[in-house]
mmCIF file of C-alpha atoms in Angstrom:
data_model
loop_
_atom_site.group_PDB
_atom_site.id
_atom_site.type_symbol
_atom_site.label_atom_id
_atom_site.label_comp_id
_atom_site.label_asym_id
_atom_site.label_seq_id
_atom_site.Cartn_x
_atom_site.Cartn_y
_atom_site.Cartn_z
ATOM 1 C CA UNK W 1 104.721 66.763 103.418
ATOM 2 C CA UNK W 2 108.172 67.270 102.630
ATOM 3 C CA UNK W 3 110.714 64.205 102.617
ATOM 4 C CA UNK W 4 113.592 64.859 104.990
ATOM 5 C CA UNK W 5 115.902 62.483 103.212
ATOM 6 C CA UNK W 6 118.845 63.683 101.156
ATOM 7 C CA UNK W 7 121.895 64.585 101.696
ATOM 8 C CA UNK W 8 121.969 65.563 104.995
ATOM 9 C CA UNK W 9 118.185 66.004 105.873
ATOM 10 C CA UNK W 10 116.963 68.554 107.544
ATOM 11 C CA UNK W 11 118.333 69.485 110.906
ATOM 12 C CA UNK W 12 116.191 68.966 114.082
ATOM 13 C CA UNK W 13 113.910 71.674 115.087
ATOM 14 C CA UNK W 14 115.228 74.520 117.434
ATOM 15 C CA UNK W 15 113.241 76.657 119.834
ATOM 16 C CA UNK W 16 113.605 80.046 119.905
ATOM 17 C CA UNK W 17 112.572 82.623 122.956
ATOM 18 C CA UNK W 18 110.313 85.175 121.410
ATOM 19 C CA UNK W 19 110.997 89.012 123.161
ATOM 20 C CA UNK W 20 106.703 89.327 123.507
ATOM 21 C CA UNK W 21 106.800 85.705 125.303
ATOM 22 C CA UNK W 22 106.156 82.633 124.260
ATOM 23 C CA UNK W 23 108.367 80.723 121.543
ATOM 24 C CA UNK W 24 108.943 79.601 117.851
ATOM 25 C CA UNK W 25 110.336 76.478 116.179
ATOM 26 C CA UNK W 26 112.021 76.392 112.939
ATOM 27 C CA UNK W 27 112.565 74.728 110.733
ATOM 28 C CA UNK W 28 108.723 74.227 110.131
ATOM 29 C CA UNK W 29 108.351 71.756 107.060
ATOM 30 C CA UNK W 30 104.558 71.775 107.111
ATOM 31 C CA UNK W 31 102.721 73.493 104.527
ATOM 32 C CA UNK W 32 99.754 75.734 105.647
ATOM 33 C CA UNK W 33 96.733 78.236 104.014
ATOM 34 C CA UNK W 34 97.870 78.950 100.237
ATOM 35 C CA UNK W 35 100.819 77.043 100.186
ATOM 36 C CA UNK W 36 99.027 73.603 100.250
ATOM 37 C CA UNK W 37 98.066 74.659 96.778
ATOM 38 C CA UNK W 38 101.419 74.692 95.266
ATOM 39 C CA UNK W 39 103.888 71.934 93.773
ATOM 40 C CA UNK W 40 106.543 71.437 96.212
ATOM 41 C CA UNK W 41 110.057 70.204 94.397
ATOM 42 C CA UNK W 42 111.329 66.534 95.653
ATOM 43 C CA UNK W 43 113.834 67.630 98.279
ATOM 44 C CA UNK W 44 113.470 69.208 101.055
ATOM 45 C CA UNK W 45 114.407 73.449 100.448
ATOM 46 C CA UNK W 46 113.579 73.136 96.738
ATOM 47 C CA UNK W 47 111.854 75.525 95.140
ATOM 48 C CA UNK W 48 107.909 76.160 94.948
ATOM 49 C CA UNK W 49 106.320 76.697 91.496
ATOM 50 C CA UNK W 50 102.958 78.251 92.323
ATOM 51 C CA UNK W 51 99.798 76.596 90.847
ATOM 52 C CA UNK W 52 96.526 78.840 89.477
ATOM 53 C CA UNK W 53 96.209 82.364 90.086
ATOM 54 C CA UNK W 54 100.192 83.036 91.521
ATOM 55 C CA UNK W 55 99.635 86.222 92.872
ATOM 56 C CA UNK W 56 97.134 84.600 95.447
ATOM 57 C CA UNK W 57 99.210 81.407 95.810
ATOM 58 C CA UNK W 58 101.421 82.659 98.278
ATOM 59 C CA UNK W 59 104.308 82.129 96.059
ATOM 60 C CA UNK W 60 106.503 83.805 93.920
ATOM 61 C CA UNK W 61 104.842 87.542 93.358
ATOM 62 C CA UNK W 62 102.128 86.707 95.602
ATOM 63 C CA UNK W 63 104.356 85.824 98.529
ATOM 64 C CA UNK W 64 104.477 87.166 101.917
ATOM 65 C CA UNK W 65 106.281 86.696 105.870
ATOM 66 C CA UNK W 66 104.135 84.909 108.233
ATOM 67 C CA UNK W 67 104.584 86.886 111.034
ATOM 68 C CA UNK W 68 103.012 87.283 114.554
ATOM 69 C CA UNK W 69 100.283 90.108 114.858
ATOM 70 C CA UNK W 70 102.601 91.774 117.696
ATOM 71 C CA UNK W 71 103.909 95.580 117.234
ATOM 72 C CA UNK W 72 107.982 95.736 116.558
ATOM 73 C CA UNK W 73 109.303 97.333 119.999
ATOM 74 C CA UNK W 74 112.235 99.356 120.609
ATOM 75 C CA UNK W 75 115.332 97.395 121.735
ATOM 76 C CA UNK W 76 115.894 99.120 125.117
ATOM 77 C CA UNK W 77 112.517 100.818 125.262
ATOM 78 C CA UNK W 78 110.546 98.068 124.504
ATOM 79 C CA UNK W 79 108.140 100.385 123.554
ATOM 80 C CA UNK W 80 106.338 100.254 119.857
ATOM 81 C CA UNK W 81 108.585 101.404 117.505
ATOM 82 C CA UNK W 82 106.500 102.604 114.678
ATOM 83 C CA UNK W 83 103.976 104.937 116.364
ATOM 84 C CA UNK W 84 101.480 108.023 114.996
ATOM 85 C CA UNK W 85 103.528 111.054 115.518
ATOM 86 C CA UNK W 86 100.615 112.671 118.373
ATOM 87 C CA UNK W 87 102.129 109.741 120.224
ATOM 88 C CA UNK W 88 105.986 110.392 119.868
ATOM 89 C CA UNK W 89 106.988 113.558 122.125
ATOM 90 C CA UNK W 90 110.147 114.959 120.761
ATOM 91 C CA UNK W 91 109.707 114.210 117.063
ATOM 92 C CA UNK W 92 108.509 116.595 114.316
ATOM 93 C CA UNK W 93 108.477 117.050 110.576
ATOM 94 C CA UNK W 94 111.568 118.838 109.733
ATOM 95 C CA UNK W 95 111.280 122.999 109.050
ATOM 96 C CA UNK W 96 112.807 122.101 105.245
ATOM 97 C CA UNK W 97 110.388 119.832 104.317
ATOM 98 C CA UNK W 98 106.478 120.163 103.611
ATOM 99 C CA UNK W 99 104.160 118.404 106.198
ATOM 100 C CA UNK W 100 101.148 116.536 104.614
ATOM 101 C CA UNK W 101 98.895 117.014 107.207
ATOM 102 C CA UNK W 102 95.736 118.529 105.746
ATOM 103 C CA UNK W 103 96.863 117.784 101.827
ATOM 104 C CA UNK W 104 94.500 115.744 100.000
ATOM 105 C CA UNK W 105 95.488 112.229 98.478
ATOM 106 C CA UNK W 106 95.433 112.118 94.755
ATOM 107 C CA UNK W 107 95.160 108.402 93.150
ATOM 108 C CA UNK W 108 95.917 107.219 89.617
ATOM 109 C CA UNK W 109 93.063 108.512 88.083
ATOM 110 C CA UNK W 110 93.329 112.384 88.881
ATOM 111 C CA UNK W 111 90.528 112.202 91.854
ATOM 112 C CA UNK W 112 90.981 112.965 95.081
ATOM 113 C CA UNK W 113 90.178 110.145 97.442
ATOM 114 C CA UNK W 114 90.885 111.383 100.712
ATOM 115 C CA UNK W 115 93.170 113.994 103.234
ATOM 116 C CA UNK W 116 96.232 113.035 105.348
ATOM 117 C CA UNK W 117 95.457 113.271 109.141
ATOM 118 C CA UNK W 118 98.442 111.934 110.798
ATOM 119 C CA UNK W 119 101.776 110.179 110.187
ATOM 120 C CA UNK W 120 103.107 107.473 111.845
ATOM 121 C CA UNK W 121 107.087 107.504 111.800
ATOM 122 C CA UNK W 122 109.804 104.531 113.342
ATOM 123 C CA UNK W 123 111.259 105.946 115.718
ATOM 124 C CA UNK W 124 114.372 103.313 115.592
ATOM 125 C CA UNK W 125 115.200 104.573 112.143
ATOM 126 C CA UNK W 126 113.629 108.472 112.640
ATOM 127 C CA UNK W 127 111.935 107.798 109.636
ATOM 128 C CA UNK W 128 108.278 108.454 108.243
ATOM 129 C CA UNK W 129 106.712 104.312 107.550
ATOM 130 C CA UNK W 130 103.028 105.311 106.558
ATOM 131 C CA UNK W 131 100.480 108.266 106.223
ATOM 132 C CA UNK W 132 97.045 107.760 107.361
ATOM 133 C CA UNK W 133 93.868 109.125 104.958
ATOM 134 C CA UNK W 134 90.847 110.388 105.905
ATOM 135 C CA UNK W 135 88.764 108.374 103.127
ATOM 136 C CA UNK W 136 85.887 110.259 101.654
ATOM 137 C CA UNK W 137 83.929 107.187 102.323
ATOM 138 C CA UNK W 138 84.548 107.212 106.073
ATOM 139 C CA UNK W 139 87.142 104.877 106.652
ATOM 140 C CA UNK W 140 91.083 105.610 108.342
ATOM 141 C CA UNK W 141 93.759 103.837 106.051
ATOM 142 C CA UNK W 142 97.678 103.465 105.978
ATOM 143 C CA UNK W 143 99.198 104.177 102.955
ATOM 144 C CA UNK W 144 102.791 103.217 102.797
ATOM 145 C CA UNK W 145 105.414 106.114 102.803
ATOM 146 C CA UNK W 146 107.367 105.005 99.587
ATOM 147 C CA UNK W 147 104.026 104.360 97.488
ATOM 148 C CA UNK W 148 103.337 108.433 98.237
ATOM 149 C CA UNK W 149 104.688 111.744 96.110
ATOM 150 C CA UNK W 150 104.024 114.632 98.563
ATOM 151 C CA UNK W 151 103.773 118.133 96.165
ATOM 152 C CA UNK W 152 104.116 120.580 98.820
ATOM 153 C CA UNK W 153 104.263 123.427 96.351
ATOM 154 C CA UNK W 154 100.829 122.199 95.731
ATOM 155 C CA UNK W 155 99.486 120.912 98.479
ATOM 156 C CA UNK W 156 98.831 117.613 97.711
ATOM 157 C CA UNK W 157 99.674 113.885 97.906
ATOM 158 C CA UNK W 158 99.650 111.532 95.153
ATOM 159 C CA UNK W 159 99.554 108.247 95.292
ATOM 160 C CA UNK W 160 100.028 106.172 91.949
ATOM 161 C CA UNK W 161 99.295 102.725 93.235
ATOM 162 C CA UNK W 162 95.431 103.474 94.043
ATOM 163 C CA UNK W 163 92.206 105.089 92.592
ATOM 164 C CA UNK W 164 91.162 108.328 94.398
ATOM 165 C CA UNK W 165 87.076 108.050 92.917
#
């Protein structure tokens, strides 16, 4: 565990009201999953130096947000925010710009691994957040919006962060 000595020591924990229900409390000093695995500096806040494999410490360029398996609503809605765009009445793909419905999903390695079905868009931010593929093995993934170069003059989708074969 982390010493709360120091200068001023960490404060006292505060509870916060989730908008789902139920609550938080920060700050949170113990260390949990990966993270027990690391070297923790002397004071409290220091910095974490990840220990064997770092991306699958948890640390550094393996690190990630704990956060709650809830859907992000809408602030006055409270309604899902990012949705599949059958489900959002009142959006569309603009006229100017090609839809990827249909194209197929080219990875790294020049092979086809799959077709766009749908697109699921944020409707806070009117903004497209993922595509999901039709595998050719049978399985629905999300591919992230940024990670994807749609080539409407070609009619494809390529994606240079995975393997289509």
């Amino acid at each position: 565990t982390l010493s709360t000595t120091g200068l001023s020591g960490l404060p006292n924990a505060k509870t916060f009201l989730l908008p789902h229900g139920g609550t938080v409390s920060a700050p949170r000093i113990e260390v949990e999953g990966p993270l027990a695995n690391a070297t923790a500096a002397r004071f409290p806040g220091g910095p974490i130096e990840p220990t064997g494999n770092p991306l699958l410490s948890g640390v550094g360029p393996g690190a990630w947000t704990e956060r709650p398996d809830v859907a992000d609503l809408e602030y006055f809605s409270g309604l899902p925010r990012i949705v599949p765009l059958r489900a959002a009445p009142g959006y569309t793909v603009a006229a100017e710009d090609p839809d990827p419905r249909g194209m197929a999903v080219v990875g790294a390695d020049g092979a086809s691994g799959g077709r766009v079905v749908e697109l699921w868009i944020d409707k806070s931010e009117t903004m497209i957040r993922y595509l999901e593929v039709a595998t050719n093995g049978g399985r629905t993934v999300l591919v992230p919006a940024p990670l994807a170069d749609v080539q409407g003059e070609n009619g494809k989708v390529y994606v240079h962060t995975i393997l289509g074969g």
